[in-house]
Coordinates of C-alpha atoms and ligand atoms in Angstrom, one line a residue:
M510 CA 25.3 51.7 -32.7
S511 CA 22.5 52.9 -30.6
I512 CA 23.2 53.9 -26.9
Q513 CA 20.9 52.5 -24.2
V514 CA 20.1 54.3 -20.9
L515 CA 21.1 51.3 -18.8
K516 CA 22.9 48.2 -19.9
P517 CA 24.6 45.5 -17.8
K518 CA 28.1 44.4 -18.6
F519 CA 29.0 40.9 -17.4
E520 CA 32.3 39.2 -16.9
I521 CA 31.1 36.5 -19.2
E522 CA 33.7 33.8 -19.1
E523 CA 34.0 34.0 -15.4
C524 CA 30.2 33.9 -15.0
L525 CA 29.9 30.9 -17.2
D526 CA 32.6 29.0 -15.2
A527 CA 30.8 29.8 -12.1
V528 CA 27.4 28.7 -13.5
R529 CA 29.1 25.5 -14.9
E530 CA 30.2 24.7 -11.3
C531 CA 26.6 24.7 -10.2
L532 CA 25.5 22.6 -13.2
E533 CA 28.3 20.1 -12.7
M534 CA 27.6 19.8 -9.0
G535 CA 23.9 19.5 -9.7
W536 CA 23.0 22.3 -7.3
T537 CA 21.2 25.1 -8.9
G538 CA 18.5 26.0 -6.2
M539 CA 18.9 27.6 -2.8
G540 CA 22.2 26.8 -1.0
F541 CA 25.8 26.3 -2.1
K542 CA 26.5 29.6 -4.1
T543 CA 23.7 31.4 -2.4
V544 CA 25.3 30.8 1.0
Q545 CA 28.7 31.8 -0.4
F546 CA 27.2 35.0 -1.8
E547 CA 25.6 35.8 1.5
E548 CA 29.0 35.4 3.2
A549 CA 30.8 37.5 0.6
W550 CA 28.1 40.2 0.8
K551 CA 28.4 40.4 4.6
E552 CA 32.2 40.7 4.3
Y553 CA 31.9 43.4 1.6
T554 CA 29.3 45.6 3.2
G555 CA 29.8 44.9 7.0
H556 CA 26.2 43.8 7.4
K557 CA 25.9 41.2 10.3
F558 CA 23.2 39.2 8.5
A559 CA 22.2 38.7 4.9
Y560 CA 19.7 36.5 3.2
Y561 CA 19.6 36.0 -0.6
L562 CA 16.2 36.5 -2.4
N563 CA 14.9 36.3 -5.9
S564 CA 14.3 40.1 -5.9
N565 CA 14.4 43.4 -4.0
T566 CA 10.6 43.7 -4.4
V567 CA 10.0 40.4 -2.3
G568 CA 12.6 41.6 0.1
L569 CA 10.7 44.9 0.8
H570 CA 7.5 42.9 1.2
L571 CA 9.2 40.7 3.8
A572 CA 10.8 43.7 5.5
V573 CA 7.3 45.2 6.0
Q574 CA 5.7 41.9 6.9
I575 CA 8.3 41.0 9.6
L576 CA 8.2 44.5 11.2
K577 CA 4.4 44.3 11.2
M578 CA 4.5 40.8 12.9
Q579 CA 7.2 41.8 15.5
N580 CA 5.6 45.1 16.4
G581 CA 1.9 44.3 16.4
W582 CA 1.0 46.7 13.6
I583 CA -2.6 46.5 12.3
D584 CA -4.1 46.9 8.9
G585 CA -4.5 50.5 8.0
D586 CA -1.4 51.6 9.9
E587 CA 0.7 54.0 7.9
I588 CA 4.3 53.9 6.5
I589 CA 5.8 57.2 5.2
T590 CA 7.4 56.8 1.8
T591 CA 8.7 58.6 -1.3
P592 CA 6.8 59.2 -4.6
I593 CA 10.1 59.3 -6.5
T594 CA 10.8 55.6 -6.7
F595 CA 10.1 52.4 -8.6
V596 CA 6.6 51.2 -7.6
S597 CA 8.0 48.2 -5.7
T598 CA 8.8 50.4 -2.7
N599 CA 5.2 51.4 -2.3
H600 CA 3.6 48.1 -3.3
A601 CA 5.5 46.5 -0.5
I602 CA 3.4 48.6 2.0
M603 CA 0.2 47.7 0.2
Y604 CA 0.9 43.8 0.2
E605 CA 0.6 44.0 4.0
N606 CA -2.6 46.1 4.0
L607 CA -0.8 49.1 5.3
H608 CA -1.1 52.7 4.0
P609 CA 1.5 54.5 2.0
T610 CA 1.7 58.1 3.2
F611 CA 3.8 60.1 0.8
A612 CA 6.3 62.7 1.9
D613 CA 8.1 65.1 -0.4
V614 CA 11.7 64.9 -1.6
D615 CA 14.7 67.1 -1.1
D616 CA 17.3 68.3 -3.6
Y617 CA 19.0 64.9 -3.6
L618 CA 15.6 63.4 -4.6
C619 CA 15.5 61.5 -1.4
L620 CA 12.9 61.9 1.4
D621 CA 12.9 65.4 2.9
P622 CA 13.2 65.2 6.7
V623 CA 11.0 68.3 7.2
S624 CA 8.2 66.8 5.0
V625 CA 8.5 63.4 6.7
E626 CA 8.1 64.9 10.2
S627 CA 5.0 66.8 9.0
R628 CA 3.4 63.5 7.9
I629 CA 3.7 61.7 11.3
N630 CA 0.4 61.0 13.1
E631 CA -0.7 58.4 15.7
K632 CA -1.0 55.6 13.0
T633 CA 2.5 56.1 11.6
R634 CA 4.7 53.1 12.2
A635 CA 7.7 53.4 9.9
V636 CA 9.5 55.2 7.1
I637 CA 10.9 53.6 3.9
F638 CA 13.9 55.6 2.7
V639 CA 15.1 55.1 -0.9
G640 CA 18.8 55.8 -1.4
Y641 CA 18.0 57.4 -4.8
G642 CA 20.7 56.8 -7.3
G643 CA 23.0 55.5 -4.5
R644 CA 22.7 58.8 -2.7
V645 CA 22.6 58.8 1.1
G646 CA 20.5 62.0 1.1
Q647 CA 19.6 63.1 4.6
L648 CA 19.3 59.6 6.0
D649 CA 21.1 60.6 9.2
K650 CA 18.3 63.1 9.9
I651 CA 15.6 60.6 9.0
I652 CA 17.1 58.2 11.5
E653 CA 16.9 60.9 14.2
I654 CA 13.3 61.5 13.4
C655 CA 12.5 57.8 13.5
K656 CA 14.2 57.4 16.9
K657 CA 12.4 60.5 18.3
H658 CA 8.9 59.2 17.2
D659 CA 9.6 55.5 17.8
L660 CA 9.3 54.6 14.1
K661 CA 11.0 51.7 12.3
L662 CA 13.2 52.6 9.3
I663 CA 13.4 50.4 6.2
L664 CA 16.1 51.2 3.7
D665 CA 15.3 50.5 0.1
A666 CA 19.0 50.2 -1.1
A667 CA 18.2 48.9 -4.6
H668 CA 20.6 51.6 -6.0
M669 CA 23.0 51.5 -3.2
S670 CA 25.3 48.4 -3.9
G671 CA 28.8 49.8 -3.1
T672 CA 27.6 53.1 -1.7
C673 CA 29.5 54.3 1.4
V674 CA 29.8 57.2 3.7
N675 CA 33.3 57.6 5.1
G676 CA 34.0 53.9 4.3
V677 CA 30.8 52.6 6.0
T678 CA 27.8 51.1 4.4
P679 CA 24.8 53.3 5.3
G680 CA 22.5 50.2 5.7
T681 CA 24.7 49.1 8.7
W682 CA 24.1 52.4 10.6
D683 CA 22.5 52.2 14.0
G684 CA 18.8 53.0 13.5
V685 CA 18.3 51.3 10.2
D686 CA 16.0 48.3 11.0
V687 CA 16.4 46.5 7.7
T688 CA 18.1 47.0 4.3
V689 CA 17.1 45.5 1.0
Y690 CA 19.4 45.4 -2.1
S691 CA 18.6 44.7 -5.7
F692 CA 20.7 42.7 -8.2
Q693 CA 18.2 43.0 -10.9
A694 CA 19.5 42.9 -14.5
V695 CA 20.4 46.6 -14.8
K696 CA 21.4 47.5 -11.3
N697 CA 25.1 48.1 -10.3
L698 CA 25.6 44.5 -9.4
P699 CA 23.7 42.8 -12.2
T700 CA 22.4 39.2 -12.1
G701 CA 19.2 38.2 -13.8
D702 CA 16.9 38.9 -11.0
S703 CA 17.8 38.8 -7.3
G704 CA 18.2 40.7 -4.1
M705 CA 19.4 40.6 -0.5
I706 CA 17.7 41.4 2.8
C707 CA 19.9 42.5 5.7
F708 CA 18.5 42.6 9.3
P709 CA 20.7 43.7 12.2
D710 CA 19.6 40.8 14.4
A711 CA 19.7 37.0 14.4
A712 CA 16.0 36.6 15.3
S713 CA 14.8 38.6 12.3
D714 CA 17.3 36.9 10.0
K715 CA 16.0 33.5 11.1
L716 CA 12.4 34.6 10.6
V717 CA 13.1 36.0 7.1
R718 CA 14.7 32.7 6.0
Q719 CA 11.6 30.8 7.1
L720 CA 9.1 33.2 5.6
A721 CA 10.9 33.3 2.3
W722 CA 10.8 29.5 2.2
L723 CA 7.1 28.7 2.6
G724 CA 7.3 29.0 6.4
I725 CA 9.2 25.7 6.6
N726 CA 11.4 25.5 9.6
K727 CA 14.4 23.9 7.8
D728 CA 15.7 24.7 4.3
T729 CA 16.6 22.0 1.7
Y730 CA 20.2 22.7 2.0
A731 CA 20.2 22.2 5.8
R732 CA 18.1 19.0 5.3
S733 CA 20.5 17.6 2.7
N734 CA 23.3 17.8 5.3
K735 CA 21.5 16.0 8.0
G736 CA 21.0 12.3 8.6
T737 CA 18.0 10.1 8.4
Y738 CA 15.5 12.7 9.8
A739 CA 16.4 15.1 7.0
W740 CA 12.9 14.7 5.5
K741 CA 11.1 15.9 8.6
Y742 CA 10.2 19.5 9.1
D743 CA 7.4 21.6 10.5
V744 CA 5.6 24.6 8.8
D745 CA 4.8 27.5 11.1
Y746 CA 3.6 30.2 8.7
V747 CA 2.0 30.6 5.4
G748 CA 5.3 31.7 3.9
Y749 CA 6.2 32.5 0.3
K750 CA 8.6 31.1 -2.3
Y751 CA 11.0 34.1 -2.3
N752 CA 14.4 32.5 -2.1
G753 CA 17.3 33.2 -4.4
N754 CA 19.0 30.4 -6.4
A755 CA 22.5 29.2 -6.9
I756 CA 22.7 30.1 -10.6
M757 CA 22.0 33.8 -9.9
A758 CA 24.3 33.7 -6.9
A759 CA 27.1 32.3 -9.1
I760 CA 26.8 35.4 -11.3
A761 CA 26.5 37.7 -8.3
L762 CA 29.7 36.3 -6.8
V763 CA 31.6 37.1 -9.9
Q764 CA 30.1 40.5 -10.5
L765 CA 30.8 41.5 -6.8
K766 CA 34.5 41.2 -7.5
Y767 CA 34.1 44.0 -10.0
L768 CA 31.6 46.2 -8.2
D769 CA 34.1 48.7 -6.9
R770 CA 35.8 49.0 -10.3
D771 CA 32.5 49.6 -12.0
N772 CA 31.3 52.1 -9.4
A773 CA 34.6 54.0 -9.9
R774 CA 33.8 54.2 -13.6
R775 CA 30.3 55.4 -12.9
R776 CA 31.9 58.2 -10.8
Q777 CA 34.2 59.1 -13.7
I778 CA 31.2 59.4 -16.0
V779 CA 29.4 61.5 -13.4
E780 CA 32.4 63.9 -13.3
M781 CA 32.4 64.2 -17.1
Y782 CA 28.7 64.9 -17.1
N783 CA 28.8 67.3 -14.2
K784 CA 31.7 69.3 -15.6
S785 CA 29.9 69.6 -19.0
F786 CA 26.8 71.0 -17.4
A787 CA 28.3 73.1 -14.6
N788 CA 28.1 76.3 -16.6
N789 CA 24.6 75.8 -18.2
P790 CA 22.2 77.8 -16.1
K791 CA 19.1 76.0 -17.6
I792 CA 20.3 72.6 -16.2
K793 CA 20.1 71.5 -12.7
I794 CA 22.5 68.7 -11.6
V795 CA 21.3 66.4 -8.8
G796 CA 24.1 66.3 -6.3
A797 CA 25.0 63.6 -3.7
P798 CA 26.3 64.3 -0.2
N799 CA 28.4 61.2 -0.5
H800 CA 29.6 62.1 -4.0
K801 CA 33.1 60.5 -3.8
E802 CA 31.6 57.2 -2.5
C803 CA 28.2 57.1 -4.3
S804 CA 27.3 54.1 -6.4
Y805 CA 25.6 56.4 -8.9
H806 CA 23.2 53.9 -10.2
I807 CA 21.6 56.5 -12.5
Y808 CA 22.6 60.0 -13.7
E809 CA 19.7 62.5 -13.9
L810 CA 19.3 66.1 -14.8
I811 CA 16.4 68.5 -14.3
V812 CA 15.7 70.4 -17.5
P813 CA 13.0 72.7 -18.7
D814 CA 11.8 70.7 -21.8
R815 CA 12.3 67.0 -20.9
E816 CA 10.1 65.7 -23.7
G817 CA 11.9 67.7 -26.3
L818 CA 15.3 66.5 -25.1
L819 CA 14.1 62.8 -25.1
G820 CA 13.1 63.3 -28.8
K821 CA 16.5 65.0 -29.6
F822 CA 18.2 62.0 -28.1
A823 CA 16.1 59.5 -30.0
E824 CA 16.9 61.3 -33.3
N825 CA 20.6 60.5 -32.5
D826 CA 19.8 56.9 -31.7
I827 CA 20.4 57.5 -28.0
Y828 CA 17.8 56.3 -25.5
A829 CA 17.5 58.3 -22.3
G830 CA 15.0 57.5 -19.6
V831 CA 12.9 58.8 -16.7
H832 CA 13.5 57.7 -13.1
Y833 CA 11.0 58.1 -11.7
R834 CA 7.6 59.3 -12.5
D835 CA 5.9 60.7 -9.3
N836 CA 4.1 57.5 -8.1
I837 CA 1.1 59.7 -7.1
E838 CA 0.4 60.0 -10.8
Y839 CA -0.4 56.3 -10.9
S840 CA -4.1 55.4 -10.6
M841 CA -3.7 53.5 -7.4
Y842 CA -1.7 56.1 -5.5
R843 CA -3.7 59.1 -6.8
Y844 CA -5.4 59.5 -3.4
A845 CA -2.4 61.5 -2.4
E846 CA -2.7 64.1 -5.3
G847 CA -1.4 67.4 -4.4
T848 CA 0.6 66.3 -1.3
C849 CA 4.1 66.4 -2.9
P850 CA 4.5 69.4 -5.1
K851 CA 8.3 69.2 -5.4
A852 CA 8.1 65.6 -6.4
R853 CA 5.5 66.4 -9.1
N854 CA 7.7 69.1 -10.5
I855 CA 10.6 66.8 -10.6
S856 CA 8.5 64.1 -12.3
E857 CA 7.8 66.5 -15.1
H858 CA 11.4 67.7 -15.7
I859 CA 13.7 64.8 -14.8
I860 CA 15.7 62.9 -17.4
T861 CA 18.0 60.0 -16.9
L862 CA 21.1 60.1 -19.2
P863 CA 22.8 56.9 -20.2
M864 CA 25.0 55.5 -17.5
H865 CA 26.7 52.1 -17.8
M866 CA 29.9 50.2 -18.3
W867 CA 29.7 50.1 -22.2
L868 CA 29.9 53.9 -22.5
T869 CA 33.1 55.4 -23.9
D870 CA 34.4 58.8 -22.9
E871 CA 33.6 60.0 -26.5
E872 CA 30.0 58.8 -26.2
V873 CA 29.7 60.6 -22.8
M874 CA 30.9 63.8 -24.4
Q875 CA 28.6 63.2 -27.4
I876 CA 25.6 62.9 -25.0
A877 CA 26.7 66.0 -23.0
N878 CA 27.0 68.0 -26.2
I879 CA 23.5 67.1 -27.4
V880 CA 22.2 68.2 -24.0
N881 CA 24.0 71.5 -24.0
E882 CA 23.0 72.2 -27.6
Y883 CA 19.3 71.6 -27.0
V884 CA 19.0 73.1 -23.5
K885 CA 20.0 76.7 -23.7
Ligands
PLP1294 C1 14.8 48.2 -9.1 C2 14.2 48.7 -7.9 C3 13.4 48.0 -7.0 C4 13.0 46.6 -7.3 O1 14.1 45.7 -7.4 P1 13.8 44.2 -8.0 O2 15.0 43.5 -7.6 O3 13.7 44.4 -9.5 O4 12.6 43.7 -7.4 C5 12.9 48.6 -5.8 N1 13.2 49.8 -5.6 C6 14.0 50.7 -6.4 C7 14.2 52.1 -6.0 C8 14.5 50.1 -7.6 O5 15.2 50.9 -8.4

């Protein structure tokens, strides 16, 4: 059997029962399970507000759009961001005609506070921080910098479902202006595609609900519960169709029950990998400051010959990956060439080892042995 780098594991019978409930009730769109999941997510994370979306990508777009609207930013204003991420993070800035300014990463592969501070100029309006692999990195220092320079802070928490620091969800920290999660198919809390956006205040939460639903000032669920004027609504903005649906939320509600169990298993796998590589001087393990509470969405190593190791794995029917290629290597972000040397070096040497709920301890050791035999 081949081993994939990422592979979701669903509680199939429970998910099917939950989906069946939606089908029997005749409610598969926005509302019902989406509202239940928002409540469950707030309860689980400690966020005060949560709105369910069809992806993290659209959530990042809305985060940038809303902060732009509320703070009077203009086209061409800059947001400092990381080159080591999935392109969604940086596209979100472009959707709103703002400019991604790349800062370099630290040893956790998260934004480096020193580099971030060096990129600030009179056009800088915000920072997008990616909790890479569930790591909190130096988010506390980034928050201080944002406060000092009056910048907004967006947290791309696509990898951070279940991540804590001393029992607290980093997205709820004072100074984080908006947090966006992903429940895409291979993320820690898998659905088909969906996401959650969490603002700390009621006004932004209200606005995001409206913008994600075509700019309409009442949602169908609210309308279905009102009397004869249910059909009547106004449209205040050119909004988008970004809302999540009850089928995905039904799956999410089931998977949420198992998130802590799954993340604990991820940490077990990390321990096994870390122990196997601890004495190999050619391999660099990527640490996490919140190691014991990290969601470890992915497990990555820095190795001298990444391409060779990928080939070695393929020979063994094992599929490793690369998360992520330095975004500055992509045509559209090449304008920043040369600005983030550490990220470029990582981009050339990073490899993502298999990490998911299907892996047995034996497979983890087999993978570790292949690495240690090849990298020496
Ligand atoms: C997966 C991912 C996204 C996009 O999430 P979707 O829900 O697929 O839109 C954004 N940022 C990072 C870092 C991701 O890993």
